[in-house]
PDB file of C-alpha atoms in Angstrom:
ATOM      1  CA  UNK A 298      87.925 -19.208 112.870  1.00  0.00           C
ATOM      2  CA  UNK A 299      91.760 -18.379 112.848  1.00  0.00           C
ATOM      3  CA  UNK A 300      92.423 -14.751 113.845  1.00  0.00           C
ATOM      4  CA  UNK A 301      94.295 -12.413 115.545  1.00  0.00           C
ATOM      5  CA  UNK A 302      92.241  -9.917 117.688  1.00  0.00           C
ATOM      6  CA  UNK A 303      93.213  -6.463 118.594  1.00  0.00           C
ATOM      7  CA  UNK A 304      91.402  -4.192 121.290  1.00  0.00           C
ATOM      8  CA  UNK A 305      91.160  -1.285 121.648  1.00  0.00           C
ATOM      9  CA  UNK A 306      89.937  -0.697 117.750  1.00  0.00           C
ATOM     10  CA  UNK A 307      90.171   3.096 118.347  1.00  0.00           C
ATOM     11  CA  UNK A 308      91.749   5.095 120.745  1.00  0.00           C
ATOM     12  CA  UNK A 309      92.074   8.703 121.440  1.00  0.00           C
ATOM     13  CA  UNK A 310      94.405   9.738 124.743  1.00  0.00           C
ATOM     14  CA  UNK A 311      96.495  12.424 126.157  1.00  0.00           C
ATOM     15  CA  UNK A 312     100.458  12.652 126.344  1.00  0.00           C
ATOM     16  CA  UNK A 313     101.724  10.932 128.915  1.00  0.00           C
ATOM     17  CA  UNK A 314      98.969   8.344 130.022  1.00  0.00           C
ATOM     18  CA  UNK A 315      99.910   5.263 130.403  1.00  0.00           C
ATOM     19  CA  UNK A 316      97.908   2.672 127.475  1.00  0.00           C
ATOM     20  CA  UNK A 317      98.223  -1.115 126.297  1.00  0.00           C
ATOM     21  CA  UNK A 318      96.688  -2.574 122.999  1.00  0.00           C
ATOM     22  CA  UNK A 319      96.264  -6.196 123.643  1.00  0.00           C
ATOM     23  CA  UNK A 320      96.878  -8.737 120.789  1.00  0.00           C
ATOM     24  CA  UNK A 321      95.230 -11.649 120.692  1.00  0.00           C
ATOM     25  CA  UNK A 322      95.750 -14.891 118.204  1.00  0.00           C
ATOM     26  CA  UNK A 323      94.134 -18.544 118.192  1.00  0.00           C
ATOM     27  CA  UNK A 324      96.395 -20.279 115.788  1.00  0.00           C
ATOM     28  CA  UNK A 325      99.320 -21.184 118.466  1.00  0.00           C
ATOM     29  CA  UNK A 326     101.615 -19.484 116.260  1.00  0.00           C
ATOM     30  CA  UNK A 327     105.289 -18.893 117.837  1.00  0.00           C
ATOM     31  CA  UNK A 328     105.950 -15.431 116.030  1.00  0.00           C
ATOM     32  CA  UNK A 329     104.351 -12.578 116.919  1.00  0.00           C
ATOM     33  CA  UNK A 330     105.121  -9.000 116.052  1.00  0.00           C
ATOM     34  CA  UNK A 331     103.661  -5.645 116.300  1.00  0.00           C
ATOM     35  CA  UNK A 332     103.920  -2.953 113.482  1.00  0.00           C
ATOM     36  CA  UNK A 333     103.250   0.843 112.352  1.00  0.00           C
ATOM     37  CA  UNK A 334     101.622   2.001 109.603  1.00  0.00           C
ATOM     38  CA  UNK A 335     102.476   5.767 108.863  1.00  0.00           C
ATOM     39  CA  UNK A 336     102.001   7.641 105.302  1.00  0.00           C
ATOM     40  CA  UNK A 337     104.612   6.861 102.651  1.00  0.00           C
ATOM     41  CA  UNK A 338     106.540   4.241 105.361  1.00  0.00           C
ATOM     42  CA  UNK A 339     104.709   1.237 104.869  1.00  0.00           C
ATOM     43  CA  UNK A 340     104.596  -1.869 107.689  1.00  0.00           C
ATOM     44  CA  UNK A 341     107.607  -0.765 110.695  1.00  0.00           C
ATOM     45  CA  UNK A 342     108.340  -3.339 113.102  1.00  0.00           C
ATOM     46  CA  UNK A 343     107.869  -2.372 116.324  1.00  0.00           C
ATOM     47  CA  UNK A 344     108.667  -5.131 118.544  1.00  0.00           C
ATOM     48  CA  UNK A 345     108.935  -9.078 117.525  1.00  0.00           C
ATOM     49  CA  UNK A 346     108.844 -12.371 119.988  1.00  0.00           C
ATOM     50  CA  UNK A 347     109.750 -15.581 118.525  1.00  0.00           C
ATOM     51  CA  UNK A 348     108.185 -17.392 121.213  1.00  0.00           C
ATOM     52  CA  UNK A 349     106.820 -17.418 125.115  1.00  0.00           C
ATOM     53  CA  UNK A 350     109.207 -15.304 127.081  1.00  0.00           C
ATOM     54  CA  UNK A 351     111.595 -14.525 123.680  1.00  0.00           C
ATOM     55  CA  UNK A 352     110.796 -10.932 122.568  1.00  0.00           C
ATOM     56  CA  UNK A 353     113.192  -8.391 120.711  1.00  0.00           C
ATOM     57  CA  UNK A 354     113.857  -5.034 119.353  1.00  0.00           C
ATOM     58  CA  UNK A 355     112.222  -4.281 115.477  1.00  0.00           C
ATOM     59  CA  UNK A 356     113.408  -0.711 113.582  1.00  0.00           C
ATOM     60  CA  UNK A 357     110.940   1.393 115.759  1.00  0.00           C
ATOM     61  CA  UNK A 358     111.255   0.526 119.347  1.00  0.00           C
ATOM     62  CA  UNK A 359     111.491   3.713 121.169  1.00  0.00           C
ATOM     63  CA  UNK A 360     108.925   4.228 123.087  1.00  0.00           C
ATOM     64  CA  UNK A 361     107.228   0.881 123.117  1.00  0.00           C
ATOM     65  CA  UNK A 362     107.005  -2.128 125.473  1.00  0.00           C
ATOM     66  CA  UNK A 363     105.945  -5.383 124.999  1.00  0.00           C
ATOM     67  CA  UNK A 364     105.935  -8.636 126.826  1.00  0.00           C
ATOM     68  CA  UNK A 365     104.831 -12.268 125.974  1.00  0.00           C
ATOM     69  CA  UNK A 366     103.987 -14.329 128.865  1.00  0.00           C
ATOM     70  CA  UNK A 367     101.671 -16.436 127.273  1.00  0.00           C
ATOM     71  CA  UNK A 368     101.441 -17.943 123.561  1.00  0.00           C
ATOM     72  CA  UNK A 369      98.321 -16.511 122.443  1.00  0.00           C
ATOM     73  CA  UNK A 370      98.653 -12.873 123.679  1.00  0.00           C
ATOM     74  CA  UNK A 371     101.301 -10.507 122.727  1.00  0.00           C
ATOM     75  CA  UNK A 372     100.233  -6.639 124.423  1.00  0.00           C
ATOM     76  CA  UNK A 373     101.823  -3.492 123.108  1.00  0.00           C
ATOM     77  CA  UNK A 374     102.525  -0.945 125.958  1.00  0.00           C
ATOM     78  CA  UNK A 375     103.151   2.924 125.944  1.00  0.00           C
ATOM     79  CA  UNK A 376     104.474   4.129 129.042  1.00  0.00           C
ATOM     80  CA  UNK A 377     104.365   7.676 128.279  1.00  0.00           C
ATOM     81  CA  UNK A 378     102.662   8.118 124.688  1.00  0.00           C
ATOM     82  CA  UNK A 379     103.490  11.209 123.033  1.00  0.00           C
ATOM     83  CA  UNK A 380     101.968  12.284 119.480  1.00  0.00           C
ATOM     84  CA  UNK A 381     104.605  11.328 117.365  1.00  0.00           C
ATOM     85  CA  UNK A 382     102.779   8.004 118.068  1.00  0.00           C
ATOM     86  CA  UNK A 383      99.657   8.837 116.348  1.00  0.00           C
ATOM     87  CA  UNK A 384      99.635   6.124 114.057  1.00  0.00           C
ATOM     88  CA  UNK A 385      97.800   3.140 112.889  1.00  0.00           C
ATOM     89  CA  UNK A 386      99.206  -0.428 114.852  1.00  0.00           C
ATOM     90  CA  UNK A 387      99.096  -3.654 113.609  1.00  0.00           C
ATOM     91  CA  UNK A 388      99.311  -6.776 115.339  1.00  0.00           C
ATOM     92  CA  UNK A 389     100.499 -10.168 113.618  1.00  0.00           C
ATOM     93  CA  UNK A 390     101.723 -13.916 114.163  1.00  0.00           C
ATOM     94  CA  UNK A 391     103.414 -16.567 111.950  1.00  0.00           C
ATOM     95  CA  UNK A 392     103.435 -20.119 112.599  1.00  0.00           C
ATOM     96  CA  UNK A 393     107.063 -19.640 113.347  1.00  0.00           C
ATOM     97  CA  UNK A 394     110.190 -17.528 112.936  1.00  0.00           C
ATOM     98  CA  UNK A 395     110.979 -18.824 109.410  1.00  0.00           C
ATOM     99  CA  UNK A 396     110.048 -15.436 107.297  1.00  0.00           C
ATOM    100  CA  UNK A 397     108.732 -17.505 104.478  1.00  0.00           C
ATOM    101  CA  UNK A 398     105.819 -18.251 106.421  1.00  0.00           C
ATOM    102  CA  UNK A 399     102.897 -16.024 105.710  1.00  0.00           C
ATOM    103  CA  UNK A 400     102.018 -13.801 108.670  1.00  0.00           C
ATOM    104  CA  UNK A 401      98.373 -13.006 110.196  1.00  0.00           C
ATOM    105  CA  UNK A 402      97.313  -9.410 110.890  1.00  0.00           C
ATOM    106  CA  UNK A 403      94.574  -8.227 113.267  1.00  0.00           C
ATOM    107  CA  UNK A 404      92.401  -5.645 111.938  1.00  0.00           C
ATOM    108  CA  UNK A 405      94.651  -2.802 113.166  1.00  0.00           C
ATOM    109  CA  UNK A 406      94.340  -0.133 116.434  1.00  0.00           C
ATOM    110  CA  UNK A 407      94.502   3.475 115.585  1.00  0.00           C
ATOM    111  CA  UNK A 408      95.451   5.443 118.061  1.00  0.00           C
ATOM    112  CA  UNK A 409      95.543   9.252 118.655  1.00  0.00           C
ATOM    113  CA  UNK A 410      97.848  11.121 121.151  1.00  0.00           C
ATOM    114  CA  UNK A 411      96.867  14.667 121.640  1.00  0.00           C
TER     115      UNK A 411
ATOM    116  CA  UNK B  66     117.006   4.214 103.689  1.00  0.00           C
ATOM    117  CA  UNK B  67     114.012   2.473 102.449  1.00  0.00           C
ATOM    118  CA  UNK B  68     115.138  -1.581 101.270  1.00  0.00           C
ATOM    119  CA  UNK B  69     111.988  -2.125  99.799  1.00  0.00           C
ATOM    120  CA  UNK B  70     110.336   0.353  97.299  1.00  0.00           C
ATOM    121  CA  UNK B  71     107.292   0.886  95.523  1.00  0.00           C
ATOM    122  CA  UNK B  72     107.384   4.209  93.587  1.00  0.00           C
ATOM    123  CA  UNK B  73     104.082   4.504  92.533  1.00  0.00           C
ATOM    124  CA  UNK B  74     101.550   5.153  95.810  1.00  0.00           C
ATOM    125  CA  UNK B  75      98.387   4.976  93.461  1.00  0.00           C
ATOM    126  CA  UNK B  76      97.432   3.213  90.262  1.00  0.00           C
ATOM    127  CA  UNK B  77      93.721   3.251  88.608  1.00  0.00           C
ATOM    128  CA  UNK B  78      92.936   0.837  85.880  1.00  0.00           C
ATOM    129  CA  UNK B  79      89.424  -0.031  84.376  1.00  0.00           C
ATOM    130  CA  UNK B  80      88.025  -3.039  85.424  1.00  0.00           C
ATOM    131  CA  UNK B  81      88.621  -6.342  82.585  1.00  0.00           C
ATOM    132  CA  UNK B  82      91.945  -4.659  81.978  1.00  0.00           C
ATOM    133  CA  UNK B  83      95.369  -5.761  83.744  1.00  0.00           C
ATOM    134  CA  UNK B  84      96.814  -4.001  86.761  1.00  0.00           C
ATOM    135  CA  UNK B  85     100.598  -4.050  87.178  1.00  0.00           C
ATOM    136  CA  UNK B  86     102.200  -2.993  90.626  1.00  0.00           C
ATOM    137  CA  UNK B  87     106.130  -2.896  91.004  1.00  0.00           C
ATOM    138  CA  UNK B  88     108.661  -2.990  93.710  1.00  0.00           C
ATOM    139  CA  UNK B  89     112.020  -2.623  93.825  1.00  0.00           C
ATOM    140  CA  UNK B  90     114.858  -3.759  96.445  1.00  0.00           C
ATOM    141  CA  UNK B  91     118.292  -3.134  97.369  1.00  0.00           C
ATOM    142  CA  UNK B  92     119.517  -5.796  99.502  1.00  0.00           C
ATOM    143  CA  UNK B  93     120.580  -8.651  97.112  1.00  0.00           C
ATOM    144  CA  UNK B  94     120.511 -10.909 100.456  1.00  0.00           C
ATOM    145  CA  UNK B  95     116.413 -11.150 100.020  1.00  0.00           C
ATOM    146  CA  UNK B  96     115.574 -13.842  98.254  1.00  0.00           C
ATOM    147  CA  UNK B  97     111.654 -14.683  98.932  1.00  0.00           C
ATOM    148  CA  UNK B  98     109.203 -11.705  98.291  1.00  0.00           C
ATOM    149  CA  UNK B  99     105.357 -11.624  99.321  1.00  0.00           C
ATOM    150  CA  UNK B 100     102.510  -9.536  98.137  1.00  0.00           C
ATOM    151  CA  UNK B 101      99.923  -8.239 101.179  1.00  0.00           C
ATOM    152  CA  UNK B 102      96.291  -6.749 100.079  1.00  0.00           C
ATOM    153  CA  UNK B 103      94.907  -4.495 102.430  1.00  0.00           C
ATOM    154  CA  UNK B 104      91.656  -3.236 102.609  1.00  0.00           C
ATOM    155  CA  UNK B 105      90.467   0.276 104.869  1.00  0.00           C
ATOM    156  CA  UNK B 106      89.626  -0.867 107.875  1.00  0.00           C
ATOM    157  CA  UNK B 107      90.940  -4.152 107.786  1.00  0.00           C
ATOM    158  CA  UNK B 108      94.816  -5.867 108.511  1.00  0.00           C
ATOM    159  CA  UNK B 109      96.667  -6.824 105.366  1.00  0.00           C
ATOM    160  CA  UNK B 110      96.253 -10.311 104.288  1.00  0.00           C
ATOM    161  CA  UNK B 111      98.750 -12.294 102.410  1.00  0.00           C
ATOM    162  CA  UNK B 112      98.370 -12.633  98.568  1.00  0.00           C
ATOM    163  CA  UNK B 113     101.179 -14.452  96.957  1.00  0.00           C
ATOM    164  CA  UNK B 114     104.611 -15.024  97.111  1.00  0.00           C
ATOM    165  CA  UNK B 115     108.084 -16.034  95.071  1.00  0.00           C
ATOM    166  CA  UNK B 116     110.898 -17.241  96.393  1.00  0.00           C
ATOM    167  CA  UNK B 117     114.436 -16.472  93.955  1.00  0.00           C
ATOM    168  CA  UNK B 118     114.766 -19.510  92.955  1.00  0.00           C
ATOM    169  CA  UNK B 119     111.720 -19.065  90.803  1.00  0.00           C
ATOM    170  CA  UNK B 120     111.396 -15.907  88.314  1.00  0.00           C
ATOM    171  CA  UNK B 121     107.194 -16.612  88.011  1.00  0.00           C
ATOM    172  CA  UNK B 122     104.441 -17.494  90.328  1.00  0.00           C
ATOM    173  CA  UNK B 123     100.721 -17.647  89.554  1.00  0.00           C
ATOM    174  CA  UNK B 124      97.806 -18.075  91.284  1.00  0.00           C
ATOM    175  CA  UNK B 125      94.682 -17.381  89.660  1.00  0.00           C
ATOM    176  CA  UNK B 126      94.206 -14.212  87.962  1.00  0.00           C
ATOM    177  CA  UNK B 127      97.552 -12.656  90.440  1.00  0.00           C
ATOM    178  CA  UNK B 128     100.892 -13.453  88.467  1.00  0.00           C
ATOM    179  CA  UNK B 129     104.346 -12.307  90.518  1.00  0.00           C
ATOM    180  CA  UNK B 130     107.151 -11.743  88.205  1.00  0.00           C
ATOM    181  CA  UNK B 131     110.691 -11.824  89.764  1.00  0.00           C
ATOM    182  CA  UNK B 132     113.602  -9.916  87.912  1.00  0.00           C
ATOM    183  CA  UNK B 133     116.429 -10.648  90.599  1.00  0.00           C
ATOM    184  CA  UNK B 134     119.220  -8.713  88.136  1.00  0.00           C
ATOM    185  CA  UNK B 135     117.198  -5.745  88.176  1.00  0.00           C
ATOM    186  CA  UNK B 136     116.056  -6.711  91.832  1.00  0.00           C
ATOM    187  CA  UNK B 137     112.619  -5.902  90.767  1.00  0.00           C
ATOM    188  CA  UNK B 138     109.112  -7.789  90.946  1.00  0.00           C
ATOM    189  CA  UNK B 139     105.483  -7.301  89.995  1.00  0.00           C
ATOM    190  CA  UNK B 140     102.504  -8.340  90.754  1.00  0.00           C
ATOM    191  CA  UNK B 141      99.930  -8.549  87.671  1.00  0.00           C
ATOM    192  CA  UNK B 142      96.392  -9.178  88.303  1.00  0.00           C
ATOM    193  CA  UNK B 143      94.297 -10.324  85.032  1.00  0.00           C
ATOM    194  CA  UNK B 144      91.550  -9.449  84.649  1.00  0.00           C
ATOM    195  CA  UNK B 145      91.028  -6.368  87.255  1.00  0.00           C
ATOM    196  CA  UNK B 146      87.796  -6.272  89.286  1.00  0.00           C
ATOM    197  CA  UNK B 147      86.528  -3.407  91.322  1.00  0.00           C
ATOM    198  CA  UNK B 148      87.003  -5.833  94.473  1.00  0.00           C
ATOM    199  CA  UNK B 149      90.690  -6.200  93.706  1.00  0.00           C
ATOM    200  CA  UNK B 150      90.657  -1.910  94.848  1.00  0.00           C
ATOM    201  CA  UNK B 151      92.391  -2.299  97.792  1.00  0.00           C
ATOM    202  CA  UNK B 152      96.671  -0.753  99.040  1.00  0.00           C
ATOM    203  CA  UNK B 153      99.145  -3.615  97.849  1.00  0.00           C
ATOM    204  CA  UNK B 154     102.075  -3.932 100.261  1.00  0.00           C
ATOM    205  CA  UNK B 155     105.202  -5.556  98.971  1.00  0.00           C
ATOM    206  CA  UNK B 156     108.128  -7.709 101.546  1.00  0.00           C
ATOM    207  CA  UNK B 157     111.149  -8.995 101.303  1.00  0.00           C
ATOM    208  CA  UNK B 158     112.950 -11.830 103.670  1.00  0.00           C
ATOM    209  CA  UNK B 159     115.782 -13.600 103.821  1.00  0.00           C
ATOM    210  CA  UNK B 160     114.288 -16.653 103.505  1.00  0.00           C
ATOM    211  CA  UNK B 161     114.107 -19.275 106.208  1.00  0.00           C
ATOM    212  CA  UNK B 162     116.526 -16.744 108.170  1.00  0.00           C
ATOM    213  CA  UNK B 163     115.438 -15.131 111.253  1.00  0.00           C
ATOM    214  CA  UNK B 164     115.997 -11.434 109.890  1.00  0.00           C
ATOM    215  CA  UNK B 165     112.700  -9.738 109.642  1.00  0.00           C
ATOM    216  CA  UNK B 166     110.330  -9.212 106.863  1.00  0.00           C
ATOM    217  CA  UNK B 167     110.954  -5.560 105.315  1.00  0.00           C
ATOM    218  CA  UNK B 168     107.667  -4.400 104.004  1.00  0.00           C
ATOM    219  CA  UNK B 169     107.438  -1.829 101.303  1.00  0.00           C
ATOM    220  CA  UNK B 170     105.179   1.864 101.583  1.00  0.00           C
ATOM    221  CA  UNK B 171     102.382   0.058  99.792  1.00  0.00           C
ATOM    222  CA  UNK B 172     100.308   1.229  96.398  1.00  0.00           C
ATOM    223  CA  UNK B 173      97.044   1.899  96.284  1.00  0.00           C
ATOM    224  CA  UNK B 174      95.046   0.710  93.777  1.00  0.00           C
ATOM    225  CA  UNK B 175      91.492   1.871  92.139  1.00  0.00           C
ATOM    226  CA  UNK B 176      90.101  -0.695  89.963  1.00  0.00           C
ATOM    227  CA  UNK B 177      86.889   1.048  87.969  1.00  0.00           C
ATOM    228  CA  UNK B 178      83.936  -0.246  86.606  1.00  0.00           C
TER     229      UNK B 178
END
């Protein structure tokens, strides 16, 4: 089955300790891309890689690291989480960077920073 | 300053009847639009989309209409069912670009039996 996998589902931490959110797909898409989902914001892009090795900047990016070393996986990483990142993360992939591609989410990671 | 807007964060329509959900943009560079359903608990899933050169695309009971003077589209779903209750995300891309997909705040829709 074609899917993008997230893990942790739920997480609840403390400021300041390290975490990653591993993403997951099995479609060999290039495009992946990590996203927020706050109240009255919608989707945010957090961090984009177009493909092994590529990765960029999205509107959010403070905070965040990511890092694509393989096709399939695409981790989010907070150094130093503080609760302004209480939120609810989405991972996705697209077959490629053309945007008229539909993207893939995973079921979403919400995480808690207390 | 939001690009892609959808004014109305919840809609409830009885079920048989038709649900219409709008969204507006501001950059006149977009020119292909998709709709994303999301269920609680679940990662949005793609729905439909338009590009600009087309001002109607249907597929099965989900219509999107594309107004690109007014820069506004809708989604119409005919005839509503309780399963269709679900937040309806909205995006906008320059199409075949590498710019990223701007997704709208979403609107939340209650379908009742």
């Amino acid at each position: 089955e074609a899917q993008v996998t997230q893990n942790p589902r739920y997480l609840i931490t403390v400021t300041g300790k390290k975490l990653t959110v591993t993403c997951s797909q099995n479609m060999n898409h290039e495009y992946m891309s990590w996203y927020r989902q706050d109240p009255g914001l919608g989707l945010r892009q957090i961090y984009y890689s177009m493909n092994v090795e590529v990765t960029d900047k999205g509107d959010v990016p403070e905070g965040y690291k990511v890092s694509r070393k393989e096709k399939r996986n695409f981790p989010l990483i907070l150094e130093s989480p503080s609760p302004n990142q209480t939120s609810l993360y989405f991972c996705a992939s697209r077959r490629s960077w053309d945007t008229s591609y539909e993207q893939y989410f995973g079921p979403g990671t919400r995480l808690t920073v207390t | 300053d939001q690009q892609v807007k959808q004014n109305s964060p919840s809609l409830s329509v009885q079920e048989g009847r038709i649900s219409i959900l709008n969204c507006d943009y501001t950059n006149s560079m977009f020119d292909y639009f998709l709709w994303y359903k999301k269920y609680p608990a679940e990662g949005p899933t793609f729905l439909i989309s338009i590009s600009s050169i087309k001002d109607k695309n249907e597929d099965g009971r989900f219509t999107v209409f594309l107004n690109k003077s007014a820069k506004h589209l809708s989604l119409h779903i005919v005839p509503s069912q309780p399963g269709d209750s679900a937040v309806y995300f909205c995006a906008a891309s320059v199409k075949a670009s590498y710019d990223k997909v701007i997704f709208g705040p979403g609107t939340s829709l209650s379908v009742i039996p």
